Phi, psi and omega in degrees: 000132182290141178281148176276144177296135180257020178213163179269110181303324180295316178293323179295319178297318178298320179294319177296318178305312182297321179292311179299321181298319183278328184255335186093169183289305185297323184282351180262119179264167174298324177298321176298316180297316179301313181294315185289320182278338180071026177228159184288156179305315181299322178292323177296311180298317183294326184270318189243347187091203182282180182303318181296316179296321177296318178300314181296322177295320178294319178296319176299315180300312180301311182297319180297318180296313181294322181298320178300319179297318181292319177300314179301317184289322186263355184247015179294145177294158179097202180303139184267328185298323177301325177294320178295313179300316179299318180297312181298315180293326178294315177301317180295317179294317179297318181290341179269350181290146183302319183284348180295325181300331181284317186250319184069206178257129183300318180293315179295320177300316180297321179299316181289321185275317191246327189307322182298337185225010183229102184300319182295317178293318180301317179299318180293318180296314179299318178298319178297313181292322176298321178296315179295317178300318180296316178297316178296315180300315180299318179295320181288328173298314177299316181299318179294317180296330181268004178079017180278335174229154182300151181298334183277000179277135181268107182303324180294313180295319178297318179298318179294319178299316180293321177301311180296319177300312183298320178290322175297321176302318179297321181288310182296327180298338179277354183254140178298146181080008183277345186304308182293320178300314181298311181299313181296318180297317180299314182292323177294319178297319180294329178296332179292342181279344181285000000 
């Protein structure tokens, strides 16, 4: 007779996400996961697979959660440009927060740590960035159609510039002295939308 799980897999996945987010993939051992999740190694393997599979599931969870937030922020009815401006300023404010240096953005961290040599992680990161670029582009297309930005502005090129800026903000935010750089870069990028 099969044993019933004595833990909540959803809560365990969230706990694993938090551990990987704060320590990174390589620095997190199976022993760390066992201790942090409070479940046995065999249960982790049976429920999530190996450490790499668990990491990818955690990365998926993080990306899905963030994507819902971005859709909400960039798809509001009415003028589109305030949502774009709000998003850029929010990324800058988050990257300037004191606790950001400790954790950063899980997707950006994964890009720096794993993407160069891990195809599965790279695909997820690319999918995340493509999703953000698509949301930004759609908002900028709406903004141009509503007369919020000049007709000669290319929404796709602007979305790509903002995507790269936002990821750069995440990286610079992890470095001491990054606050002013982040704020100034965000405001200069927003000036390009006028």
